[in-house]
């Protein structure tokens, strides 16, 4: 799915701002057809934003079910001969969208874009002003990802109608229209999709000299790969109803450095697919911390689209993750899209602050735990040279008390279908981002259960069939001995909290337990490992000597114990501290206003551990 852009033949209208908002207290809006008329008794609401932290009424904040959004929009006469598309960057979690009372699209899943072609509706309309209504449900159950369950309780001790949204994941179930809503135009015949895959044919001399390894190592690499140095083949596939005439590659100075006008044309699902490739001599590679972005300009008879891309090579061996031939060690964090007031709503200023802090601390990577982040953030990561493990929202698929999740009436075929569909959507959205080096198909699923085996075989197979250019991983809570699915993964990600959730505050157990366990994973699968989460809740400003749990000193000591082990094991290829920032969760006995494992506060200020990591990572 292409991002909406403006150029000489395409226009974009941004519908962000203040909308009308109404909570569907009794969830009767669909039945009463609220979409047929303007919403009554609505309050103003910001888009994009989570609604939860903007309101003062707890009932609204914690509402389970539908909320309604509405605003007007105008289509200029100058768009009469255009194709008109209404697009949501995301709406959390399940949306039904109406224009002038007519349903135009519905979407399941809260973290990915969806759109509706509203051209014919606009053509047949005589009104000046159109009403856009969104019915948005935040209910999570076992048919969707993330998984959840609405729990009702009755009987003595419970008021009538007592119910709440149970979630089996550790972040607040923020809801709302979280990412921009736009209307964009294309010509009637248009470029629908572009897939760019580049193949590095040998690594450039400059790269070898400046960044990589000794000449000997470089020669070994060249020999083992049988490649000639200094070129790249950029393979392009364009799905288009417009006849494609040419593609051009532009460098960062906007100079055209390659062009092709010949295509192989085939048909897929009744649509024309144009395939071609160009060869680039001495390409500048996209490197972590040194991003270089080319532009691919596709010219059709009437439409034009420009997509940016980077050239880089990813390989995984039994002990290494190589980017452009150089072993890459992941330094960074698991994060959340989360902040005060905005909740999970897109905030460009916040994203800039985050990337500034990530650079400052010496991080080179992060995981989009536990759902795809905004397109705007992915573009920034491309530009800023961050390496991203792109995770789908398959979280909440594990109980820690032995109850089964896969099979029975929990994870079921509907969940599987939604999960498969989400893989497809995230691939469609993020496939051309050079920052994305790997897909994570789940976080902490019960991979020790028999039922997880056929489930994840299908999931991993689908991810591979979608993308043959990136490795696939998933993030584990299960132990090495119990895990039944990692034989299909390219590398292993493990979350561990020794000395915190187990043997609480005993730092002396961390080294031993971590080393033993990491060795077990490696012996079993012979694949490189990232410790994708480790950390301790820490109250900013809380100090004690000697250190005790929750103090800033303890967080530093805690991280240090893990680092000692990482530095000894050559198959460990990364450390992602949990978490980048403090973040909001549901209320819980061990959550005092959220999860406090942040190395930065929720307000993006450093705790002591930030300086420890800065020292280590720089
Ligand atoms: C985990 C989860 C993460 C939690 C974290 C914690 O394993 O993946 O979502 O926030 O532990 O702090 O408990």
Coordinates of C-alpha atoms and ligand atoms in Angstrom, one line a residue:
X1 CA 0.0 0.0 0.0
X2 CA 1.5 3.3 -1.0
X3 CA 1.7 6.3 1.3
X4 CA -0.4 9.3 0.1
X5 CA 1.9 11.9 -1.5
X6 CA 1.4 15.1 -3.4
X7 CA 2.9 15.8 -6.8
X8 CA 1.9 17.4 -10.0
X9 CA -0.9 14.8 -10.5
X10 CA -1.8 13.8 -7.0
X11 CA -3.2 15.9 -4.2
X12 CA -3.7 15.3 -0.5
X13 CA -6.2 16.8 1.9
X14 CA -5.4 16.3 5.6
X15 CA -8.4 15.7 7.8
X16 CA -6.5 15.9 11.1
X17 CA -7.7 18.3 13.7
X18 CA -10.8 18.6 15.9
X19 CA -13.6 16.1 15.2
X20 CA -16.9 15.4 16.9
X21 CA -16.8 12.4 19.3
X22 CA -19.4 10.5 21.2
X23 CA -19.2 7.5 23.4
X24 CA -21.7 4.8 22.6
X25 CA -22.4 4.1 26.3
X26 CA -24.8 1.2 25.7
X27 CA -23.3 0.1 22.3
X28 CA -26.5 0.8 20.5
X29 CA -25.2 3.1 17.8
X30 CA -25.0 0.5 15.0
X31 CA -28.4 -0.7 15.7
X32 CA -29.8 2.8 15.9
X33 CA -27.9 3.8 12.8
X34 CA -26.1 6.8 14.2
X35 CA -24.2 7.0 10.9
X36 CA -27.4 8.2 9.1
X37 CA -27.5 11.5 10.9
X38 CA -25.1 14.0 12.4
X39 CA -24.0 12.8 15.9
X40 CA -26.1 14.3 18.7
X41 CA -24.5 15.6 22.0
X42 CA -21.0 15.1 20.7
X43 CA -17.9 16.6 22.3
X44 CA -14.8 17.9 20.5
X45 CA -12.0 15.3 20.1
X46 CA -8.5 15.6 18.6
X47 CA -7.4 13.4 15.7
X48 CA -4.8 11.9 15.8
X49 CA -4.9 11.0 19.5
X50 CA -6.1 8.4 21.9
X51 CA -9.2 9.7 23.4
X52 CA -8.6 8.0 26.8
X53 CA -6.3 10.6 28.4
X54 CA -8.0 13.6 27.0
X55 CA -11.2 13.1 28.9
X56 CA -11.9 13.6 32.6
X57 CA -14.7 11.1 33.0
X58 CA -13.4 7.7 34.0
X59 CA -16.4 6.0 32.3
X60 CA -15.3 7.5 29.0
X61 CA -11.6 6.8 29.5
X62 CA -12.3 3.1 30.3
X63 CA -15.2 2.6 27.9
X64 CA -15.4 -0.8 26.3
X65 CA -17.1 -1.0 23.0
X66 CA -17.9 1.6 20.3
X67 CA -17.1 5.3 20.2
X68 CA -18.1 7.5 17.3
X69 CA -16.1 10.1 15.5
X70 CA -17.5 12.6 12.9
X71 CA -16.4 15.5 10.8
X72 CA -17.3 17.2 7.5
X73 CA -15.1 17.4 4.4
X74 CA -15.4 19.2 1.1
X75 CA -14.3 17.9 -2.3
X76 CA -13.3 20.7 -4.7
X77 CA -14.8 20.8 -8.2
X78 CA -11.3 20.6 -9.5
X79 CA -11.2 17.0 -8.4
X80 CA -14.1 16.1 -10.8
X81 CA -11.9 13.9 -13.0
X82 CA -9.8 12.4 -10.2
X83 CA -9.9 9.1 -8.4
X84 CA -10.6 10.0 -4.7
X85 CA -9.4 7.9 -1.8
X86 CA -10.1 8.2 1.9
X87 CA -7.3 6.8 4.0
X88 CA -6.7 6.1 7.7
X89 CA -3.2 5.7 9.0
X90 CA -4.7 3.5 11.8
X91 CA -7.8 3.4 14.0
X92 CA -7.6 1.3 17.1
X93 CA -8.9 -1.3 17.0
X94 CA -11.8 -2.0 14.6
X95 CA -13.4 0.6 12.4
X96 CA -16.5 1.0 10.3
X97 CA -16.3 4.1 8.1
X98 CA -19.3 5.9 6.6
X99 CA -19.5 8.8 4.1
X100 CA -22.9 10.5 4.0
X101 CA -24.3 7.5 5.8
X102 CA -23.0 5.0 3.4
X103 CA -20.5 2.4 4.6
X104 CA -17.3 2.7 2.6
X105 CA -14.8 0.5 4.4
X106 CA -14.4 -1.5 7.6
X107 CA -11.1 -2.6 9.1
X108 CA -10.1 -5.1 11.8
X109 CA -6.8 -4.3 13.6
X110 CA -5.6 -1.1 15.2
X111 CA -2.1 -0.5 13.9
X112 CA -2.2 -0.5 10.2
X113 CA -3.6 1.7 7.4
X114 CA -6.7 1.1 5.4
X115 CA -8.5 3.1 2.7
X116 CA -11.7 3.4 0.6
X117 CA -12.0 4.5 -3.0
X118 CA -14.9 7.0 -2.7
X119 CA -14.8 8.3 -6.2
X120 CA -18.2 7.0 -7.3
X121 CA -19.8 8.2 -4.1
X122 CA -18.5 11.7 -4.8
X123 CA -19.4 11.6 -8.5
X124 CA -23.0 10.9 -7.7
X125 CA -23.3 13.4 -4.9
X126 CA -24.8 16.8 -5.4
X127 CA -24.1 18.1 -1.9
X128 CA -21.3 20.6 -1.1
X129 CA -20.3 19.1 2.2
X130 CA -19.9 15.5 3.1
X131 CA -20.2 13.8 6.5
X132 CA -17.5 11.4 7.5
X133 CA -18.5 9.1 10.4
X134 CA -16.4 6.4 12.1
X135 CA -17.7 3.8 14.4
X136 CA -14.7 2.5 16.3
X137 CA -14.6 -0.4 18.7
X138 CA -11.8 -1.1 21.1
X139 CA -13.0 -4.6 22.1
X140 CA -10.3 -7.2 22.0
X141 CA -11.2 -10.9 22.1
X142 CA -9.7 -14.2 21.0
X143 CA -10.5 -13.6 17.4
X144 CA -8.0 -10.7 16.9
X145 CA -4.5 -9.6 17.7
X146 CA -3.7 -8.3 20.2
X147 CA -5.8 -10.9 22.0
X148 CA -8.0 -10.0 24.9
X149 CA -11.3 -10.9 26.5
X150 CA -14.2 -8.9 27.9
X151 CA -14.9 -10.2 31.4
X152 CA -18.3 -9.9 33.0
X153 CA -18.9 -10.7 36.6
X154 CA -22.2 -11.0 38.4
X155 CA -23.5 -12.1 41.7
X156 CA -22.9 -11.0 45.2
X157 CA -20.3 -8.3 45.4
X158 CA -20.7 -7.1 41.8
X159 CA -22.9 -4.3 40.6
X160 CA -25.2 -5.0 37.7
X161 CA -23.5 -4.9 34.3
X162 CA -20.0 -5.2 35.8
X163 CA -17.5 -5.8 33.0
X164 CA -14.1 -4.8 31.9
X165 CA -11.7 -5.4 29.0
X166 CA -9.1 -7.9 30.1
X167 CA -5.8 -7.8 28.2
X168 CA -3.0 -10.2 28.4
X169 CA -0.3 -7.7 27.5
X170 CA 1.4 -5.0 29.4
X171 CA 0.4 -1.7 27.8
X172 CA -2.7 0.4 28.2
X173 CA -5.3 -0.4 25.6
X174 CA -5.3 3.1 24.2
X175 CA -8.0 3.7 21.6
X176 CA -9.0 6.2 19.1
X177 CA -8.0 7.4 15.6
X178 CA -4.3 7.3 16.3
X179 CA -2.8 8.2 12.9
X180 CA -3.6 10.8 10.2
X181 CA -6.8 10.6 8.2
X182 CA -6.3 11.9 4.6
X183 CA -8.1 12.1 1.4
X184 CA -5.9 11.9 -1.6
X185 CA -6.4 11.9 -5.3
X186 CA -4.8 10.0 -8.2
X187 CA -5.6 10.1 -11.9
X188 CA -8.4 7.7 -12.8
X189 CA -5.7 5.3 -14.1
X190 CA -3.2 5.0 -11.4
X191 CA -0.1 3.4 -9.9
X192 CA -1.4 1.1 -7.2
X193 CA 1.7 -0.5 -5.7
X194 CA 5.5 -0.6 -6.1
X195 CA 7.8 -3.3 -4.8
X196 CA 11.5 -2.5 -4.7
X197 CA 14.1 -5.1 -4.0
X198 CA 17.8 -4.5 -4.4
X199 CA 20.5 -7.0 -4.7
X200 CA 24.0 -5.8 -3.7
X201 CA 26.6 -7.2 -6.1
X202 CA 29.6 -7.1 -3.9
X203 CA 30.4 -4.5 -1.4
X204 CA 31.9 -1.2 -2.5
X205 CA 35.5 -0.3 -2.0
X206 CA 34.7 2.8 0.0
X207 CA 32.6 0.8 2.3
X208 CA 35.3 -1.7 2.8
X209 CA 37.8 1.0 3.6
X210 CA 35.7 3.2 5.8
X211 CA 33.4 0.9 7.6
X212 CA 34.0 -2.7 7.2
X213 CA 36.8 -5.0 7.7
X214 CA 40.4 -5.8 6.8
X215 CA 41.2 -6.4 3.1
X216 CA 41.6 -10.1 3.9
X217 CA 38.2 -10.3 5.5
X218 CA 36.7 -8.4 2.6
X219 CA 38.3 -10.7 0.1
X220 CA 37.0 -13.8 2.0
X221 CA 33.5 -12.3 1.9
X222 CA 33.8 -11.6 -1.8
X223 CA 35.0 -15.1 -2.5
X224 CA 32.4 -16.8 -0.5
X225 CA 29.7 -14.9 -2.2
X226 CA 31.2 -15.0 -5.7
X227 CA 30.2 -11.4 -6.2
X228 CA 31.9 -8.6 -8.2
X229 CA 32.3 -5.4 -6.3
X230 CA 30.5 -2.1 -6.4
X231 CA 27.1 -2.5 -8.0
X232 CA 23.5 -3.2 -7.2
X233 CA 20.6 -4.4 -9.2
X234 CA 17.4 -2.7 -8.2
X235 CA 14.4 -4.9 -9.1
X236 CA 11.1 -3.1 -9.4
X237 CA 7.6 -4.4 -9.7
X238 CA 4.7 -2.0 -10.3
X239 CA 1.1 -2.8 -10.1
X240 CA -0.8 -0.2 -12.1
X241 CA -4.0 0.4 -14.0
X242 CA -2.1 3.2 -15.8
X243 CA 0.4 2.2 -18.5
X244 CA 3.8 2.5 -17.0
X245 CA 6.3 4.3 -19.3
X246 CA 9.5 4.7 -17.3
X247 CA 11.2 4.4 -14.0
X248 CA 14.0 6.6 -12.8
X249 CA 16.4 6.4 -9.9
X250 CA 17.3 9.7 -8.3
X251 CA 20.1 10.2 -5.8
X252 CA 20.0 12.4 -2.7
X253 CA 20.9 15.4 -4.9
X254 CA 17.8 14.7 -7.0
X255 CA 20.0 13.8 -10.0
X256 CA 18.7 11.0 -12.2
X257 CA 21.3 8.3 -12.1
X258 CA 19.4 5.5 -13.9
X259 CA 16.4 5.1 -16.1
X260 CA 14.5 2.2 -17.7
X261 CA 11.6 2.2 -20.2
X262 CA 11.3 -1.5 -20.9
X263 CA 9.1 -3.7 -18.8
X264 CA 7.8 -7.2 -18.7
X265 CA 4.1 -7.0 -18.4
X266 CA 2.0 -9.7 -16.7
X267 CA -1.4 -9.9 -15.0
X268 CA -2.1 -10.6 -11.3
X269 CA -5.7 -10.6 -10.0
X270 CA -6.8 -8.9 -13.2
X271 CA -4.3 -6.1 -12.7
X272 CA -1.3 -5.3 -14.8
X273 CA 2.1 -5.8 -13.2
X274 CA 5.2 -4.2 -14.8
X275 CA 8.5 -5.7 -13.9
X276 CA 12.0 -4.3 -14.7
X277 CA 15.4 -3.7 -13.2
X278 CA 18.2 -1.2 -13.3
X279 CA 21.8 -1.6 -12.5
X280 CA 23.6 1.0 -10.3
X281 CA 27.3 1.3 -10.3
X282 CA 29.0 2.1 -7.0
X283 CA 25.8 2.6 -5.1
X284 CA 25.9 4.3 -1.8
X285 CA 24.6 1.8 0.6
X286 CA 22.1 2.4 3.4
X287 CA 24.0 1.7 6.5
X288 CA 23.0 1.8 10.2
X289 CA 23.8 5.3 11.4
X290 CA 24.6 6.4 7.8
X291 CA 21.5 6.2 5.9
X292 CA 21.4 6.9 2.2
X293 CA 18.0 7.1 0.4
X294 CA 17.4 6.9 -3.3
X295 CA 14.1 7.9 -4.9
X296 CA 12.4 5.7 -7.4
X297 CA 10.2 7.7 -9.7
X298 CA 7.6 5.8 -11.6
X299 CA 6.0 7.5 -14.6
X300 CA 2.8 6.3 -16.1
X301 CA 0.8 7.8 -18.9
X302 CA -1.1 9.9 -16.5
X303 CA 0.1 9.1 -13.0
X304 CA 3.5 9.6 -11.2
X305 CA 4.7 8.2 -7.9
X306 CA 8.0 8.6 -6.1
X307 CA 9.0 6.1 -3.5
X308 CA 12.2 6.2 -1.5
X309 CA 14.3 3.2 -0.9
X310 CA 17.8 2.2 0.4
X311 CA 20.2 -0.4 -0.9
X312 CA 21.6 -2.8 1.7
X313 CA 22.3 -6.4 2.2
X314 CA 21.1 -8.6 5.1
X315 CA 22.5 -12.0 5.9
X316 CA 22.2 -14.3 9.0
X317 CA 24.7 -16.9 9.8
X318 CA 24.8 -19.3 12.7
X319 CA 26.4 -16.6 14.9
X320 CA 26.0 -13.3 13.1
X321 CA 23.6 -10.8 11.6
X322 CA 25.4 -9.0 8.8
X323 CA 24.3 -5.7 7.3
X324 CA 26.3 -5.0 4.1
X325 CA 28.8 -7.7 5.0
X326 CA 29.6 -6.3 8.4
X327 CA 28.5 -8.1 11.6
X328 CA 25.8 -6.0 13.2
X329 CA 25.3 -5.9 17.0
X330 CA 21.8 -4.6 17.9
X331 CA 22.0 -1.9 20.6
X332 CA 18.8 -0.4 21.6
X333 CA 15.4 -0.9 23.1
X334 CA 12.0 -2.3 23.0
X335 CA 9.7 0.7 22.9
X336 CA 6.1 1.8 22.8
X337 CA 4.2 4.5 21.0
X338 CA 3.1 6.1 24.3
X339 CA 3.1 9.5 25.8
X340 CA 1.2 11.7 28.3
X341 CA -2.0 13.2 26.9
X342 CA -1.5 11.8 23.3
X343 CA -1.5 8.2 24.4
X344 CA -0.7 6.3 21.2
X345 CA -1.6 9.2 18.9
X346 CA 1.0 10.2 16.3
X347 CA 3.2 13.1 17.6
X348 CA 5.9 14.2 15.2
X349 CA 7.6 16.3 17.9
X350 CA 7.8 13.3 20.2
X351 CA 9.2 11.1 17.5
X352 CA 11.9 13.7 16.8
X353 CA 12.8 13.8 20.5
X354 CA 12.9 10.0 20.7
X355 CA 15.3 9.7 17.8
X356 CA 17.5 12.5 19.2
X357 CA 17.7 10.5 22.5
X358 CA 18.3 7.2 20.7
X359 CA 21.2 8.8 18.8
X360 CA 22.5 10.4 22.0
X361 CA 22.6 7.2 23.9
X362 CA 24.3 5.3 21.1
X363 CA 21.4 3.0 20.1
X364 CA 21.4 1.7 16.6
X365 CA 18.1 -0.2 16.6
X366 CA 14.7 -0.8 18.1
X367 CA 11.9 -3.3 17.9
X368 CA 8.4 -2.0 17.2
X369 CA 7.2 -3.8 20.3
X370 CA 4.3 -4.8 20.2
X371 CA 2.7 -3.6 17.0
X372 CA 3.6 -1.7 13.8
X373 CA 4.5 1.9 14.5
X374 CA 3.3 4.8 12.4
X375 CA 4.4 5.1 8.8
X376 CA 5.8 8.6 9.7
X377 CA 8.0 7.0 12.3
X378 CA 9.2 4.3 9.8
X379 CA 10.1 7.0 7.3
X380 CA 12.1 8.8 10.0
X381 CA 13.9 5.6 10.9
X382 CA 14.9 5.2 7.2
X383 CA 16.2 8.7 7.2
X384 CA 18.0 8.5 10.5
X385 CA 19.6 5.1 9.9
X386 CA 17.9 3.1 12.6
X387 CA 17.6 -0.6 12.2
X388 CA 14.1 -1.8 13.0
X389 CA 12.7 -5.2 13.9
X390 CA 9.2 -4.8 12.7
X391 CA 6.7 -6.6 14.9
X392 CA 3.0 -7.4 14.4
X393 CA 0.5 -7.0 17.2
X394 CA 0.5 -10.7 18.1
X395 CA 0.9 -10.2 21.8
X396 CA -1.1 -11.6 24.7
X397 CA -0.9 -15.2 23.5
X398 CA 0.5 -16.7 26.7
X399 CA -0.6 -17.5 30.2
X400 CA 2.1 -18.1 32.8
X401 CA 0.0 -20.4 35.0
X402 CA 0.0 -23.4 32.6
X403 CA -3.4 -22.7 31.0
X404 CA -3.5 -23.4 27.3
X405 CA -3.8 -20.6 24.8
X406 CA -3.6 -22.4 21.5
X407 CA -6.7 -24.6 20.9
X408 CA -9.8 -24.8 22.9
X409 CA -11.8 -21.6 22.9
X410 CA -8.9 -19.3 22.9
X411 CA -6.6 -18.7 19.9
X412 CA -8.7 -20.2 17.1
X413 CA -8.9 -20.2 13.3
X414 CA -10.3 -16.7 13.2
X415 CA -7.3 -15.4 15.2
X416 CA -5.0 -17.3 12.8
X417 CA -6.7 -15.7 9.8
X418 CA -6.5 -12.2 11.3
X419 CA -2.9 -12.8 12.2
X420 CA -2.1 -14.0 8.6
X421 CA -3.9 -11.0 7.2
X422 CA -2.0 -8.6 9.5
X423 CA 1.3 -10.1 8.2
X424 CA 0.1 -9.3 4.7
X425 CA -0.9 -5.7 5.7
X426 CA 2.4 -5.0 7.5
X427 CA 4.4 -6.4 4.6
X428 CA 2.4 -4.3 2.1
X429 CA 2.9 -1.2 4.2
X430 CA 6.6 -1.6 5.2
X431 CA 8.2 -3.7 2.4
X432 CA 10.2 -0.8 0.9
X433 CA 11.6 0.5 4.1
X434 CA 15.4 -0.1 4.3
X435 CA 15.2 0.3 8.1
X436 CA 13.2 -2.9 8.4
X437 CA 15.7 -5.6 8.6
X438 CA 13.6 -8.4 10.1
X439 CA 10.0 -9.3 10.8
X440 CA 8.9 -10.4 14.3
X441 CA 5.7 -12.4 13.9
X442 CA 4.8 -12.5 17.7
X443 CA 5.8 -11.4 21.1
X444 CA 5.8 -14.0 23.9
X445 CA 3.4 -16.6 22.5
X446 CA 3.1 -19.9 24.3
X447 CA 5.4 -21.7 21.9
X448 CA 5.8 -24.6 24.3
X449 CA 2.2 -25.7 23.6
X450 CA 1.5 -28.4 21.0
X451 CA -1.2 -26.1 19.5
X452 CA 1.4 -23.4 18.7
X453 CA 3.2 -25.7 16.3
X454 CA 0.8 -25.8 13.4
X455 CA -0.2 -22.3 14.1
X456 CA 3.3 -20.8 13.9
X457 CA 4.3 -23.0 11.0
X458 CA 1.5 -21.3 9.0
X459 CA 2.5 -17.9 10.3
X460 CA 6.1 -18.2 9.5
X461 CA 5.5 -19.8 6.1
X462 CA 3.2 -16.9 5.2
X463 CA 5.7 -14.3 6.2
X464 CA 8.4 -16.0 4.1
X465 CA 6.1 -16.3 1.1
X466 CA 5.4 -12.6 1.4
X467 CA 9.0 -11.5 1.7
X468 CA 12.0 -13.5 0.5
X469 CA 14.4 -10.7 1.4
X470 CA 14.2 -10.4 5.2
X471 CA 14.8 -12.8 8.0
X472 CA 11.9 -13.8 10.3
X473 CA 12.0 -14.0 14.0
X474 CA 9.7 -14.1 17.0
X475 CA 10.2 -13.0 20.6
X476 CA 10.1 -15.7 23.2
X477 CA 9.1 -16.0 26.8
X478 CA 9.1 -19.9 26.6
X479 CA 12.4 -21.6 27.6
X480 CA 14.7 -23.2 25.1
X481 CA 13.7 -26.7 26.3
X482 CA 10.0 -26.2 25.9
X483 CA 10.0 -24.1 22.7
X484 CA 8.7 -26.0 19.7
X485 CA 8.8 -23.5 16.8
X486 CA 12.2 -21.8 16.5
X487 CA 13.4 -24.4 14.0
X488 CA 11.6 -22.3 11.4
X489 CA 13.0 -18.9 12.4
X490 CA 16.2 -17.3 11.2
X491 CA 17.3 -16.1 14.6
X492 CA 16.1 -16.2 18.1
X493 CA 14.9 -13.3 20.3
X494 CA 14.4 -13.9 24.0
X495 CA 13.0 -11.7 26.8
X496 CA 14.4 -12.4 30.2
X497 CA 13.9 -10.9 33.7
X498 CA 16.1 -13.0 35.9
X499 CA 16.4 -11.3 39.3
X500 CA 13.2 -9.3 38.7
X501 CA 10.1 -11.5 38.2
X502 CA 12.0 -14.5 39.5
X503 CA 14.5 -14.4 42.4
X504 CA 13.5 -10.8 42.8
X505 CA 16.3 -8.4 43.6
X506 CA 19.0 -11.2 43.6
X507 CA 21.4 -9.8 41.1
X508 CA 23.8 -12.6 41.9
X509 CA 21.6 -15.2 40.0
X510 CA 21.5 -13.2 36.8
X511 CA 24.8 -14.2 35.2
X512 CA 24.5 -17.9 35.9
X513 CA 20.9 -18.2 34.9
X514 CA 21.3 -16.1 31.8
X515 CA 24.4 -17.8 30.5
X516 CA 23.0 -21.3 31.0
X517 CA 19.8 -20.5 29.3
X518 CA 21.4 -18.7 26.3
X519 CA 23.7 -21.6 25.8
X520 CA 20.7 -24.0 25.8
X521 CA 19.0 -21.9 23.1
X522 CA 22.2 -21.9 21.0
X523 CA 22.9 -25.6 21.5
X524 CA 19.3 -26.4 20.4
X525 CA 19.1 -24.2 17.3
X526 CA 22.5 -23.0 16.4
X527 CA 21.1 -19.6 15.6
X528 CA 22.2 -16.1 16.8
X529 CA 20.3 -14.6 19.7
X530 CA 19.2 -11.1 20.7
X531 CA 18.2 -10.5 24.2
X532 CA 15.1 -8.6 23.2
X533 CA 14.0 -7.5 26.7
X534 CA 15.7 -7.2 30.0
X535 CA 15.1 -4.5 32.6
X536 CA 13.9 -3.5 36.1
X537 CA 11.2 -1.1 37.1
X538 CA 12.9 2.1 38.4
X539 CA 11.3 5.2 40.0
X540 CA 13.1 8.3 38.6
X541 CA 14.7 10.1 41.4
X542 CA 14.6 7.2 43.9
X543 CA 18.1 6.6 45.2
X544 CA 19.6 4.3 47.9
X545 CA 23.0 3.0 48.9
X546 CA 23.4 0.1 48.9
X547 CA 20.9 -0.2 46.0
X548 CA 17.5 -1.7 46.4
X549 CA 15.0 -2.6 43.8
X550 CA 13.2 0.3 42.1
X551 CA 16.1 2.7 42.7
X552 CA 18.1 4.2 39.8
X553 CA 21.3 2.5 41.2
X554 CA 19.6 -0.9 41.1
X555 CA 18.6 -0.5 37.5
X556 CA 22.2 0.2 36.6
X557 CA 23.5 -2.8 38.6
X558 CA 20.8 -4.9 37.0
X559 CA 21.7 -4.1 33.5
X560 CA 25.4 -4.5 34.2
X561 CA 24.9 -8.1 35.2
X562 CA 23.3 -8.9 31.8
X563 CA 26.0 -7.1 29.9
X564 CA 28.8 -9.3 31.5
X565 CA 27.1 -12.3 29.9
X566 CA 26.5 -10.7 26.5
X567 CA 30.1 -9.8 26.3
X568 CA 31.2 -13.4 26.7
X569 CA 28.9 -15.2 24.3
X570 CA 29.8 -14.9 20.6
X571 CA 26.4 -16.0 19.4
X572 CA 24.7 -13.1 21.2
X573 CA 24.1 -10.5 18.6
X574 CA 22.2 -7.8 20.4
X575 CA 20.8 -6.2 23.5
X576 CA 17.5 -4.4 23.6
X577 CA 16.8 -3.0 27.0
X578 CA 13.2 -3.0 28.2
X579 CA 12.2 -0.3 27.9
X580 CA 13.2 2.9 26.2
X581 CA 10.7 5.0 28.3
X582 CA 8.3 4.5 31.1
X583 CA 4.9 3.8 29.6
X584 CA 1.3 3.5 30.6
X585 CA -0.3 0.1 31.4
X586 CA -3.5 -1.1 32.8
X587 CA -3.7 -0.8 36.6
X588 CA -2.0 -3.7 38.4
X589 CA -0.4 -4.6 41.7
X590 CA 3.1 -4.2 40.3
X591 CA 2.3 -1.2 38.1
X592 CA 2.3 2.1 39.9
X593 CA 0.9 4.4 37.2
X594 CA 2.4 2.2 34.5
X595 CA 5.6 0.3 33.7
X596 CA 8.6 2.0 35.0
X597 CA 11.3 0.0 33.3
X598 CA 12.2 3.0 31.1
X599 CA 15.7 4.1 30.8
X600 CA 14.1 7.5 30.2
X601 CA 11.0 8.8 31.9
X602 CA 7.7 9.0 30.1
X603 CA 8.5 12.6 29.7
X604 CA 11.7 11.6 27.8
X605 CA 14.3 12.6 30.5
X606 CA 17.2 10.3 31.4
X607 CA 17.4 8.1 34.5
X608 CA 20.9 7.1 35.7
X609 CA 20.9 4.0 33.5
X610 CA 20.8 6.2 30.4
X611 CA 24.3 7.3 31.2
X612 CA 25.5 3.7 31.8
X613 CA 24.1 2.7 28.4
X614 CA 25.5 5.8 26.7
X615 CA 28.9 4.8 28.0
X616 CA 28.6 1.2 27.0
X617 CA 27.1 1.9 23.5
X618 CA 29.4 4.7 22.5
Ligands
LIG1 C1 7.5 -8.6 28.8 C2 6.7 -8.1 27.7 C3 6.5 -6.6 27.9 C4 6.4 -6.2 29.3 C5 7.6 -6.6 30.1 C6 7.5 -6.3 31.6 O1 8.0 -9.7 28.7 O2 7.1 -8.4 26.5 O3 5.4 -6.2 27.1 O4 6.1 -4.8 29.5 O5 7.7 -8.0 30.0 O6 8.0 -5.2 32.0 O7 7.0 -7.1 32.3

